[in-house]
Coordinates of C-alpha atoms in Angstrom, one line a residue:
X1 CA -21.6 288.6 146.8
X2 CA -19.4 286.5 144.7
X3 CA -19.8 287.1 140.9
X4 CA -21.0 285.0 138.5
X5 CA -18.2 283.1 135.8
X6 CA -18.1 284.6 132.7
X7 CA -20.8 282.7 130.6
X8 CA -23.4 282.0 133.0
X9 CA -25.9 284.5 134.8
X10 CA -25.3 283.0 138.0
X11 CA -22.4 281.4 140.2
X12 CA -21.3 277.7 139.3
X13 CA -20.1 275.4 141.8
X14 CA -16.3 274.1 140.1
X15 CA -17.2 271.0 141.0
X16 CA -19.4 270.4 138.6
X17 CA -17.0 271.9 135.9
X18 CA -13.9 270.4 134.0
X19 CA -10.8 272.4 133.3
X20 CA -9.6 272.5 130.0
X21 CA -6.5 270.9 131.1
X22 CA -6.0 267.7 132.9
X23 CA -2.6 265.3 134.1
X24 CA -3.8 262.0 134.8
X25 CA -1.5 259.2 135.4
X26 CA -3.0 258.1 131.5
X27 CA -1.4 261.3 130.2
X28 CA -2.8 265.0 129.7
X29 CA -6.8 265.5 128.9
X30 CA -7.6 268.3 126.8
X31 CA -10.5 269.8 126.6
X32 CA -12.7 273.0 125.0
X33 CA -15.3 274.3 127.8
X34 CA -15.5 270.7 129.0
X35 CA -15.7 269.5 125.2
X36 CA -12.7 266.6 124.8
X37 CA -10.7 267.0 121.8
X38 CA -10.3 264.4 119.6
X39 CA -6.8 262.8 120.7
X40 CA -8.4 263.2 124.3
X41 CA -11.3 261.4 123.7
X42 CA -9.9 258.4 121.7
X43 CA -7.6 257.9 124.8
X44 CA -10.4 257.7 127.0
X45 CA -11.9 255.7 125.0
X46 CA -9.1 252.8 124.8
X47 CA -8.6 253.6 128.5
X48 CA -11.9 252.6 129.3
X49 CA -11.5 249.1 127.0
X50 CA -8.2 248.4 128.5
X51 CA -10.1 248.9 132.2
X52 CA -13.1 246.7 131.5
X53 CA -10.5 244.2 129.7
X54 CA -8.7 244.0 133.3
X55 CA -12.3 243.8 135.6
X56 CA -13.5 241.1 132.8
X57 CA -10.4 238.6 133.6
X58 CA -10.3 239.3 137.3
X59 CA -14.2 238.6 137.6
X60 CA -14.0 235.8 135.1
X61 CA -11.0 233.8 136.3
X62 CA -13.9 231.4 138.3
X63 CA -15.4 230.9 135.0
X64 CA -12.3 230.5 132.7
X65 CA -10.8 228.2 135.1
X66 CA -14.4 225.7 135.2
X67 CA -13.3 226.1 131.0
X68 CA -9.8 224.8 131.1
X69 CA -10.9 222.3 133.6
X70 CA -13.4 221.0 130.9
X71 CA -10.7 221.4 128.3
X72 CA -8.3 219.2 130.4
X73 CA -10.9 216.5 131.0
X74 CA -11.5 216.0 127.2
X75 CA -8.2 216.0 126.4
X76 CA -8.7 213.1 129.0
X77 CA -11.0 211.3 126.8
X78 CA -13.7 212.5 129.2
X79 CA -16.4 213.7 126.7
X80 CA -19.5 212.6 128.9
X81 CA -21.2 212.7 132.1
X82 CA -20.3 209.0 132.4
X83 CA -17.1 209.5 132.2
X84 CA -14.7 210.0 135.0
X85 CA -11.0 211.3 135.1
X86 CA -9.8 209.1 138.5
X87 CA -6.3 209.7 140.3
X88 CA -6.3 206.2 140.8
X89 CA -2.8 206.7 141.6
X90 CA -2.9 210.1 143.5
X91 CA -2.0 213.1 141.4
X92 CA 1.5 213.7 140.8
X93 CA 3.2 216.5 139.8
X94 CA 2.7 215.7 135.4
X95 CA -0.5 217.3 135.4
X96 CA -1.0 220.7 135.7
X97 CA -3.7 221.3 138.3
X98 CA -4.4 224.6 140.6
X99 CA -3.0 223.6 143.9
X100 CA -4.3 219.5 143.8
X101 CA -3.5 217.9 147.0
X102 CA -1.2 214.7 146.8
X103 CA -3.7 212.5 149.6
X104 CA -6.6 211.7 148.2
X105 CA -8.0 209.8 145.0
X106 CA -9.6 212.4 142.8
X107 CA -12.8 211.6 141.2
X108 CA -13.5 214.2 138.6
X109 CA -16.6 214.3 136.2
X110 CA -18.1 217.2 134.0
X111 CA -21.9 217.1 133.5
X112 CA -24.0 219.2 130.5
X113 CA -27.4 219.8 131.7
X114 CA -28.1 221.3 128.5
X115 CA -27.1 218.2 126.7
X116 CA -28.3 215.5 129.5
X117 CA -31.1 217.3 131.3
X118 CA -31.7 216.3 135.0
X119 CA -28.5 214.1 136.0
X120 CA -28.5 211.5 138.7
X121 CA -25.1 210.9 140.6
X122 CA -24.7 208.0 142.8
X123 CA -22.3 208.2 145.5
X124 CA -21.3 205.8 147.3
X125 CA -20.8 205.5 151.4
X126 CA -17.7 206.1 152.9
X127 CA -16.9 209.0 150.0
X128 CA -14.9 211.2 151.3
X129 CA -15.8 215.0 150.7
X130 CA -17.3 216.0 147.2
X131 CA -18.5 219.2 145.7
X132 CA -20.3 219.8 142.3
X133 CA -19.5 223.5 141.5
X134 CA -21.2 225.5 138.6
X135 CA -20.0 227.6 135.3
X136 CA -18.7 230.2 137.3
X137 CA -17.2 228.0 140.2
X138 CA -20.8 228.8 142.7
X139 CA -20.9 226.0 145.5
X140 CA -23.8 224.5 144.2
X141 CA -24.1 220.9 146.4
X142 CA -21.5 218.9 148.7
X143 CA -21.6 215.0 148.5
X144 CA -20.0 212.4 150.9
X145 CA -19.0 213.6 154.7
X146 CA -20.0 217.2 154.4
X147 CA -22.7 216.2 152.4
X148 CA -26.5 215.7 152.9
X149 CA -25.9 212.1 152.8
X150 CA -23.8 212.4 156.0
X151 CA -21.5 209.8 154.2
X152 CA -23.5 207.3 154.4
X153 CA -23.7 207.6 150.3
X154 CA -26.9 208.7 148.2
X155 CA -28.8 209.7 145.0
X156 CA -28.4 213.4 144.0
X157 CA -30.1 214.6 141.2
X158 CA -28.7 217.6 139.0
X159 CA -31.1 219.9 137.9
X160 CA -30.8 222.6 134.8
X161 CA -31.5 226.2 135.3
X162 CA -34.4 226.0 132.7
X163 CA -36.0 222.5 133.4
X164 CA -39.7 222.6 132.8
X165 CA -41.7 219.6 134.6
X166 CA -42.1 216.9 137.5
X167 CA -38.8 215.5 139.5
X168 CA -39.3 212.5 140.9
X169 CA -38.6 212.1 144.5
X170 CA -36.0 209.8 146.4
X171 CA -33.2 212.1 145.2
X172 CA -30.7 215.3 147.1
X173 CA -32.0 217.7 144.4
X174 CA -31.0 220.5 143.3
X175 CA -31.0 223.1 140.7
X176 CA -27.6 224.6 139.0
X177 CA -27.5 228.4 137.8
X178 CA -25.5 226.4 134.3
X179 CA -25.4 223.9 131.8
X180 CA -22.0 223.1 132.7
X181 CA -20.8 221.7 136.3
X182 CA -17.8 220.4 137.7
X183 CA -18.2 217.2 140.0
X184 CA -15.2 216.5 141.9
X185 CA -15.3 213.9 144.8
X186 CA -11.7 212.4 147.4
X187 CA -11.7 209.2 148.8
X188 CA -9.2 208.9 151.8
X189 CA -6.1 206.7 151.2
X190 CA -6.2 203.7 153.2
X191 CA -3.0 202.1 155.3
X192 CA -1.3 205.0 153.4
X193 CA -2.4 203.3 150.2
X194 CA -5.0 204.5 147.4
X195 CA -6.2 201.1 146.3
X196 CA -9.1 200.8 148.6
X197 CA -10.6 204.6 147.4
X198 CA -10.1 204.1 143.8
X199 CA -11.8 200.5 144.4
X200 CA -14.6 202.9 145.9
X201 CA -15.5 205.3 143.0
X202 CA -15.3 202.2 140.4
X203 CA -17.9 200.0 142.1
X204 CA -20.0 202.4 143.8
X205 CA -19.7 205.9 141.4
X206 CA -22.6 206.2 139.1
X207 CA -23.6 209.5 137.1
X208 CA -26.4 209.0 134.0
X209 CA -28.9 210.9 132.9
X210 CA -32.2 211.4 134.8
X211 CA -33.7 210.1 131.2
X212 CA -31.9 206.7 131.1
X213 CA -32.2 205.7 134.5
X214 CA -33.7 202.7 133.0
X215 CA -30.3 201.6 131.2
X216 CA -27.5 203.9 132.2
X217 CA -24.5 203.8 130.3
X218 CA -21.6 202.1 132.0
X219 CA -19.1 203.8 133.6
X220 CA -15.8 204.5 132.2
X221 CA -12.9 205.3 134.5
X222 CA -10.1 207.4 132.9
X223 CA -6.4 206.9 135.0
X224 CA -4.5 210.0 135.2
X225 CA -1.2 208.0 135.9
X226 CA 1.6 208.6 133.9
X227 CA -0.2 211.4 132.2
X228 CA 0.2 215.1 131.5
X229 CA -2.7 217.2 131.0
X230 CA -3.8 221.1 131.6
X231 CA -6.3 222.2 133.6
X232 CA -5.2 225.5 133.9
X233 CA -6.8 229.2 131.9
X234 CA -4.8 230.9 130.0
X235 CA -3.1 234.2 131.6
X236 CA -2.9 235.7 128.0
X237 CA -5.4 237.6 125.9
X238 CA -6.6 234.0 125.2
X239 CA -8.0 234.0 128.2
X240 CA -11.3 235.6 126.6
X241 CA -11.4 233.7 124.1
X242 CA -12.1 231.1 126.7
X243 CA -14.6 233.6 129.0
X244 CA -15.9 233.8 125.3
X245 CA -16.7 229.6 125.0
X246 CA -18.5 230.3 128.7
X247 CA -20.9 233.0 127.7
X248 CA -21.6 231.7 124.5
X249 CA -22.3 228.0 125.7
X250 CA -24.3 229.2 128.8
X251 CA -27.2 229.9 130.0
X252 CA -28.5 233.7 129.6
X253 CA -28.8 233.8 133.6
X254 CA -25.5 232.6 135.0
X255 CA -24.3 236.0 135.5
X256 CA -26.2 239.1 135.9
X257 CA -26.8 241.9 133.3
X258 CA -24.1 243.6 134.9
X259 CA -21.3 241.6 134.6
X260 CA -22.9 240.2 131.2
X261 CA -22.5 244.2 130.2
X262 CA -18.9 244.2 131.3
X263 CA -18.0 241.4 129.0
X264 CA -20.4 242.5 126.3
X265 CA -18.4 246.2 126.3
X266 CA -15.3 244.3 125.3
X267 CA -16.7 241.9 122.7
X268 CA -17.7 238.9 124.6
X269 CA -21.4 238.2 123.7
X270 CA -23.8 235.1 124.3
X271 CA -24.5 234.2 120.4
X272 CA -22.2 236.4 118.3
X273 CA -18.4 235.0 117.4
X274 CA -15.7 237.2 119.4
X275 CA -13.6 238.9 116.6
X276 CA -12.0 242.1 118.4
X277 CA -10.2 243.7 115.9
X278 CA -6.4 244.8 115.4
X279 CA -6.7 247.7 117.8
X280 CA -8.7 246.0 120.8
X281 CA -6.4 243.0 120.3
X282 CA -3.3 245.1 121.7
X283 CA -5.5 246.5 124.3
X284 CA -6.7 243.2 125.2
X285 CA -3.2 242.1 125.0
X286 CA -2.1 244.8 127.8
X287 CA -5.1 244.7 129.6
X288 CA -4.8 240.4 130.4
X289 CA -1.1 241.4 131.4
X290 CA -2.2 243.7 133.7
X291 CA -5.0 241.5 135.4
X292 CA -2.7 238.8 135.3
X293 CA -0.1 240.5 137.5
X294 CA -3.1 241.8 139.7
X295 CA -4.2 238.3 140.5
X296 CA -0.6 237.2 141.4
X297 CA -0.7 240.3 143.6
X298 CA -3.8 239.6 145.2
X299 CA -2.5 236.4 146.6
X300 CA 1.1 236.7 146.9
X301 CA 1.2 240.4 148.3
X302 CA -1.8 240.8 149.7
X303 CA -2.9 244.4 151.8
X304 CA -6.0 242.9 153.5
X305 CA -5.0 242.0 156.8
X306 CA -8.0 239.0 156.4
X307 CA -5.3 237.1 154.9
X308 CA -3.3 236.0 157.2
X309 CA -4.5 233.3 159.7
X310 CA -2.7 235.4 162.8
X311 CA -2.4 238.5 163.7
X312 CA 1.2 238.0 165.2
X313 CA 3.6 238.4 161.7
X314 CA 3.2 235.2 160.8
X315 CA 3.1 235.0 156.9
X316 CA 0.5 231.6 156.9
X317 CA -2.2 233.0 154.7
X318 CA -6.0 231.7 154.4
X319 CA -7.6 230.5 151.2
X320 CA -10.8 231.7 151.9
X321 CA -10.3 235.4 153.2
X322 CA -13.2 236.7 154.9
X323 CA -13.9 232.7 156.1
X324 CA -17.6 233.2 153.3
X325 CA -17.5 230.6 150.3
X326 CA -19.4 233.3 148.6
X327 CA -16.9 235.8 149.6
X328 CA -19.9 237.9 151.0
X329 CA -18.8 241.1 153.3
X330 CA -21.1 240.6 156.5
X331 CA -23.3 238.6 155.0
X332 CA -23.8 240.8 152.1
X333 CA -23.7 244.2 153.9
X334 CA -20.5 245.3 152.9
X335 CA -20.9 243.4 149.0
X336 CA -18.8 240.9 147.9
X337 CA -15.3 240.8 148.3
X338 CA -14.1 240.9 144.5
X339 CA -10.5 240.7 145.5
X340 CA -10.7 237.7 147.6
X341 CA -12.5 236.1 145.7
X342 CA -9.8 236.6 142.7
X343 CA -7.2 235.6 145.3
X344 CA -9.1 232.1 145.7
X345 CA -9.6 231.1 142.0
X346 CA -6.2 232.3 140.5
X347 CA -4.3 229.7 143.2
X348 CA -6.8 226.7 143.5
X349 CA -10.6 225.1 142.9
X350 CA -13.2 223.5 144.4
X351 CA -15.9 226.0 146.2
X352 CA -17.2 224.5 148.7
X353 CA -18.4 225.9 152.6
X354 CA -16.8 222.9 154.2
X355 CA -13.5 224.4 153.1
X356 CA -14.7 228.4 154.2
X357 CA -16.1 227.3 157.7
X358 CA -15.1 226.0 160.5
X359 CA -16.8 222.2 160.6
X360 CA -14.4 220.5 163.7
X361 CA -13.9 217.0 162.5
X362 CA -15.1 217.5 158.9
X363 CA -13.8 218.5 155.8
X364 CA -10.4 220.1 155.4
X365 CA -8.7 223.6 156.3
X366 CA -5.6 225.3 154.6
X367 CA -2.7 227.6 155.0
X368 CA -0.3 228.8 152.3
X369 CA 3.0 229.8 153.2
X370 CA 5.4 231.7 149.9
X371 CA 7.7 233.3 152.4
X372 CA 10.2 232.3 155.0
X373 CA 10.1 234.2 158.7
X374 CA 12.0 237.1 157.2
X375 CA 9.4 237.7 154.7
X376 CA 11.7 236.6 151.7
X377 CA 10.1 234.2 149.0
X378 CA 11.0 230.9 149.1
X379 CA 14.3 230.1 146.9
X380 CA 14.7 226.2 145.4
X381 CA 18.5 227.0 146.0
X382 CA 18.2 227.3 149.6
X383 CA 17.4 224.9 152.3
X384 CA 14.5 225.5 155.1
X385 CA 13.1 223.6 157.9
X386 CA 9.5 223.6 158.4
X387 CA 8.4 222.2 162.0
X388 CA 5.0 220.4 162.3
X389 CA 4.4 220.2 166.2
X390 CA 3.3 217.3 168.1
X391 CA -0.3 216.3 167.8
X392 CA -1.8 218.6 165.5
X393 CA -4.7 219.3 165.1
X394 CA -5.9 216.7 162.4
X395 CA -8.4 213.7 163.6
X396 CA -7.5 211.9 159.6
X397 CA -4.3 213.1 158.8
X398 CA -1.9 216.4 157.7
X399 CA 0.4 216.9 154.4
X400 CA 1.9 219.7 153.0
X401 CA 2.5 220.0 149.8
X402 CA 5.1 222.2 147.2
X403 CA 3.8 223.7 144.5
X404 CA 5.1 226.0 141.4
X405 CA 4.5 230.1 141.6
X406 CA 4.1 229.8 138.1
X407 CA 1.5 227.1 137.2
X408 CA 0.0 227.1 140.7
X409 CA 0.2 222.8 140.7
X410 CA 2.8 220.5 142.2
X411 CA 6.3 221.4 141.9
X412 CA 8.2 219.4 139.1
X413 CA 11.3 217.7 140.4
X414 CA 12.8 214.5 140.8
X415 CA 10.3 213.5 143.1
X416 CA 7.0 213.0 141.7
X417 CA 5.1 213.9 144.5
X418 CA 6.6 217.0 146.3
X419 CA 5.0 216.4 149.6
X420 CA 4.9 215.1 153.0
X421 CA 1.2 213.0 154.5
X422 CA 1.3 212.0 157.6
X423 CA -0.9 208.9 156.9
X424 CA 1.2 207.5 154.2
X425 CA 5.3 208.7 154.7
X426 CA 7.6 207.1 156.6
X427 CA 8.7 209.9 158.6
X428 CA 10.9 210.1 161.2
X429 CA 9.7 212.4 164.4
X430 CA 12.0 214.2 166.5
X431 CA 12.2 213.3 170.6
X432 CA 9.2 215.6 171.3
X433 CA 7.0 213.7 168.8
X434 CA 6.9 217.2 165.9
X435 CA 7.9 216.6 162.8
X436 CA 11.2 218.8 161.0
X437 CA 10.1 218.9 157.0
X438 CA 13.4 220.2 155.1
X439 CA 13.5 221.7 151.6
X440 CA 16.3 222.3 149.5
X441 CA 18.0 221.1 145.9
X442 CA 18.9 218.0 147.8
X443 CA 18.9 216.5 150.8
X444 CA 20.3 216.4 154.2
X445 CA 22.2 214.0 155.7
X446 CA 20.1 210.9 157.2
X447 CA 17.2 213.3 156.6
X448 CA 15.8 212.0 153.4
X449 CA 12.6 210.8 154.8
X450 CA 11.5 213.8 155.4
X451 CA 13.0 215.6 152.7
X452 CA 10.8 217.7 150.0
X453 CA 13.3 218.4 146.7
X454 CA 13.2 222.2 145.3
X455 CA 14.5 223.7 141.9
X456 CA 17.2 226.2 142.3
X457 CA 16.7 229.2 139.8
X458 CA 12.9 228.8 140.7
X459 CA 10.5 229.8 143.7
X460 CA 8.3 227.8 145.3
X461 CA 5.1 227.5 148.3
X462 CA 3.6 225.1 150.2
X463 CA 0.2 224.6 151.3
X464 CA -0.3 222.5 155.2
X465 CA -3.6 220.6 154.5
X466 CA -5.5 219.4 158.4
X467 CA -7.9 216.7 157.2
X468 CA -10.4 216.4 160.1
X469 CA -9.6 219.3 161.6
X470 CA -9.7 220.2 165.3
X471 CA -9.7 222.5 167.6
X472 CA -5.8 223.8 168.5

């Protein structure tokens, strides 16, 4: 029979016992018969500030990045829901925007339910897809092609978590978990131009207030052109000062008491001004460093073998890993897939199933490419050839796209649109009808036409867009 430890009348299992001596990778642990000392506590204690600090900006990058969108937008001079920030002109590479494609005009509105109540937006037919995403960048409704309006355009109505009353009918409706919302709608280019789309949203685009259906305001149309704006959350401790302007603004259910507690533990609270002091701001300080790395690690390193789109050593990754806009593990059986869904929101926007599933013929599909075959990054001051086969699998149209590790939008060079669309460049095809796309500092001989320009001294990646995609 095994005696008992000395202090107790009977045997206890070490398992439920702490040594008084511990090396963790955060340094020694000392404690008295399981007591912590004083220097071992405070550690702990900083430890677990600096490890909710990290969780709060991986889980809040959806939300931060709705913020700086807003931000952007009324640095826009887009202050209200009638109000629309248009890329009349196709976005170029001035405005700093996650991962904004180069082939469609850009509609972009912010509505405030809390300011506007129930808000009506007309669409009009032949919009091309169109999304309204919430606070914390939840799909909440798709417009145009993917839309319940099949395309054919339509009345959608807006609706605040906390409305109270009768809706009238003749509306899509639908309620948002927020106050704030995100509207963003393409129109296709036409004969490779975008005259006929931005002509689209200005005649046809209407978003009011449910209230003022009566007399709705006009709309104002804001060009991006020539323009430099960011849309883009901060990757410093700023950052929660941002999450802060979220929680604060929102309404008390658009996250659960869960993550609300997470925030809360670092001095983000709904109602109260977010003042961490001296110490917490170096923690905080460390702790958005840390996250910040994390994210880039998510996406550019990634472990999960989800990520890739084959199974073969190809390096083409997935936005969506998992293929679930809500990033749901077997349809919730295995939780949500917190790193994935980081992965998504640190690189790009929009949350939307057409993107996640597989709709043949509607919507869009993706793959990201930051390394060549050999598994190296992509260098701006070496030259690569990307070949686009013969017939792919796009019934509208493909383009791929350069883009800046750093600020996750459109590569800033001497061309102000770093890509390649199918439906709008002059490019010249090889014998067997594919397509050779070359990269470099400049370009090679006779191949200018299908030349994307590069920055040596920086990296870069690309993203292949299918636009009506088919089956291979």
């Amino acid at each position: 029979m095994t005696s008992p430890h000395p202090g107790y009348n009977t045997e206890i299992p070490e398992s439920i016992t702490t040594p008084d001596h511990l090396d963790t990778r955060i340094g020694r642990l000392d404690f008295f018969d399981g007591l912590p000392t004083e220097e071992t506590a405070a550690r702990l204690h900083d430890h677990l500030a600096f490890i909710r600090g990290v969780e709060a900006f991986l889980n809040g990058v959806p939300a931060a990045s709705i913020e700086a969108m807003r931000r952007g937008m009324v640095d826009m001079g887009a202050t209200a829901s009638h109000q629309c920030v248009m890329m009349d002109q196709l976005l170029d590479s001035n405005p700093l925007f996650l991962t904004g494609n180069t082939d469609t005009v850009y509609a972009s509105v912010i509505l405030d339910l809390e300011h506007d109540g129930p808000t009506v937006v007309e669409i009009p037919p032949g919009c091309g897809p169109g999304t309204v995403n919430d606070a914390w960048f939840r799909f909440v409704v798709d417009m145009g092609g993917p839309g319940p309006d099949r395309g054919q355009g339509g009345k959608y109505l807006i609706v605040p978590p906390d409305h109270e009353g009768e809706l009238p009918d003749g509306y899509f409706t639908v309620t948002s978990p927020s106050y704030t919302n995100w509207l963003i709608l393409r129109g296709f280019i036409v004969d490779g131009l975008p005259d006929a789309a931005a002509a689209m949203f200005r005649d046809g685009l209407r978003v009011y207030p449910l209230s003022k259906s009566d007399d709705p305001p006009a709309m104002e149309f804001i060009s991006t052109h020539g323009t430099h704006f960011n849309t883009i959350h901060s990757n410093d401790a700023t950052f929660y000062e941002e999450l802060h302007a979220v929680i604060d603004r929102e309404h008390v259910g658009v996250i659960d008491p869960e993550i609300r507690g997470l925030l809360s533990a670092i001095g983000i609270r709904k109602g109260q001004p977010f003042a961490p002091d001296e110490h917490m701001q170096e923690i905080l300080r460390d702790a958005a460093a840390v996250a910040n790395a994390t994210a880039r690690s998510l996406f550019f390193r990634p472990r999960d073998p989800e990520a890739y789109i084959y199974d073969d050593g190809s390096h083409w990754k997935t936005g969506f890993v998992g293929g679930d806009y809500r990033w749901l593990i077997n349809d919730g059986a295995g939780g949500r897939n917190l790193d994935a869904r980081t992965y998504f929101f640190y690189m790009a926007t929009v949350n939307t199933p057409a993107m996640a599933l597989k709709m043949v013929g509607v919507g869009s599909q993706y793959g990201f490419l930051d390394v060549d075959r050999d598994g190296n990054y992509l260098d701006g001051a070496r030259n690569y050839r990307l070949n686009i086969p013969a017939d792919p699998p796009a019934k509208d149209f493909w383009s791929v796209v350069a883009y800046d590790p750093q600020t996750r939008s459109e590569l800033q060079t001497g061309q102000p649109f770093p890509s390649k669309n199918s439906e709008k460049d002059p490019l010249v095809p090889n014998d067997d009808g594919s397509v050779d796309l070359y990269f470099g500092a400049t370009a090679p001989a006779g191949k200018e036409s299908n030349w994307i320009q590069t920055v040596p001294g920086k990296g870069w990646f690309v993203v292949l867009r299918l636009y009506g995609p088919l089956e291979p």
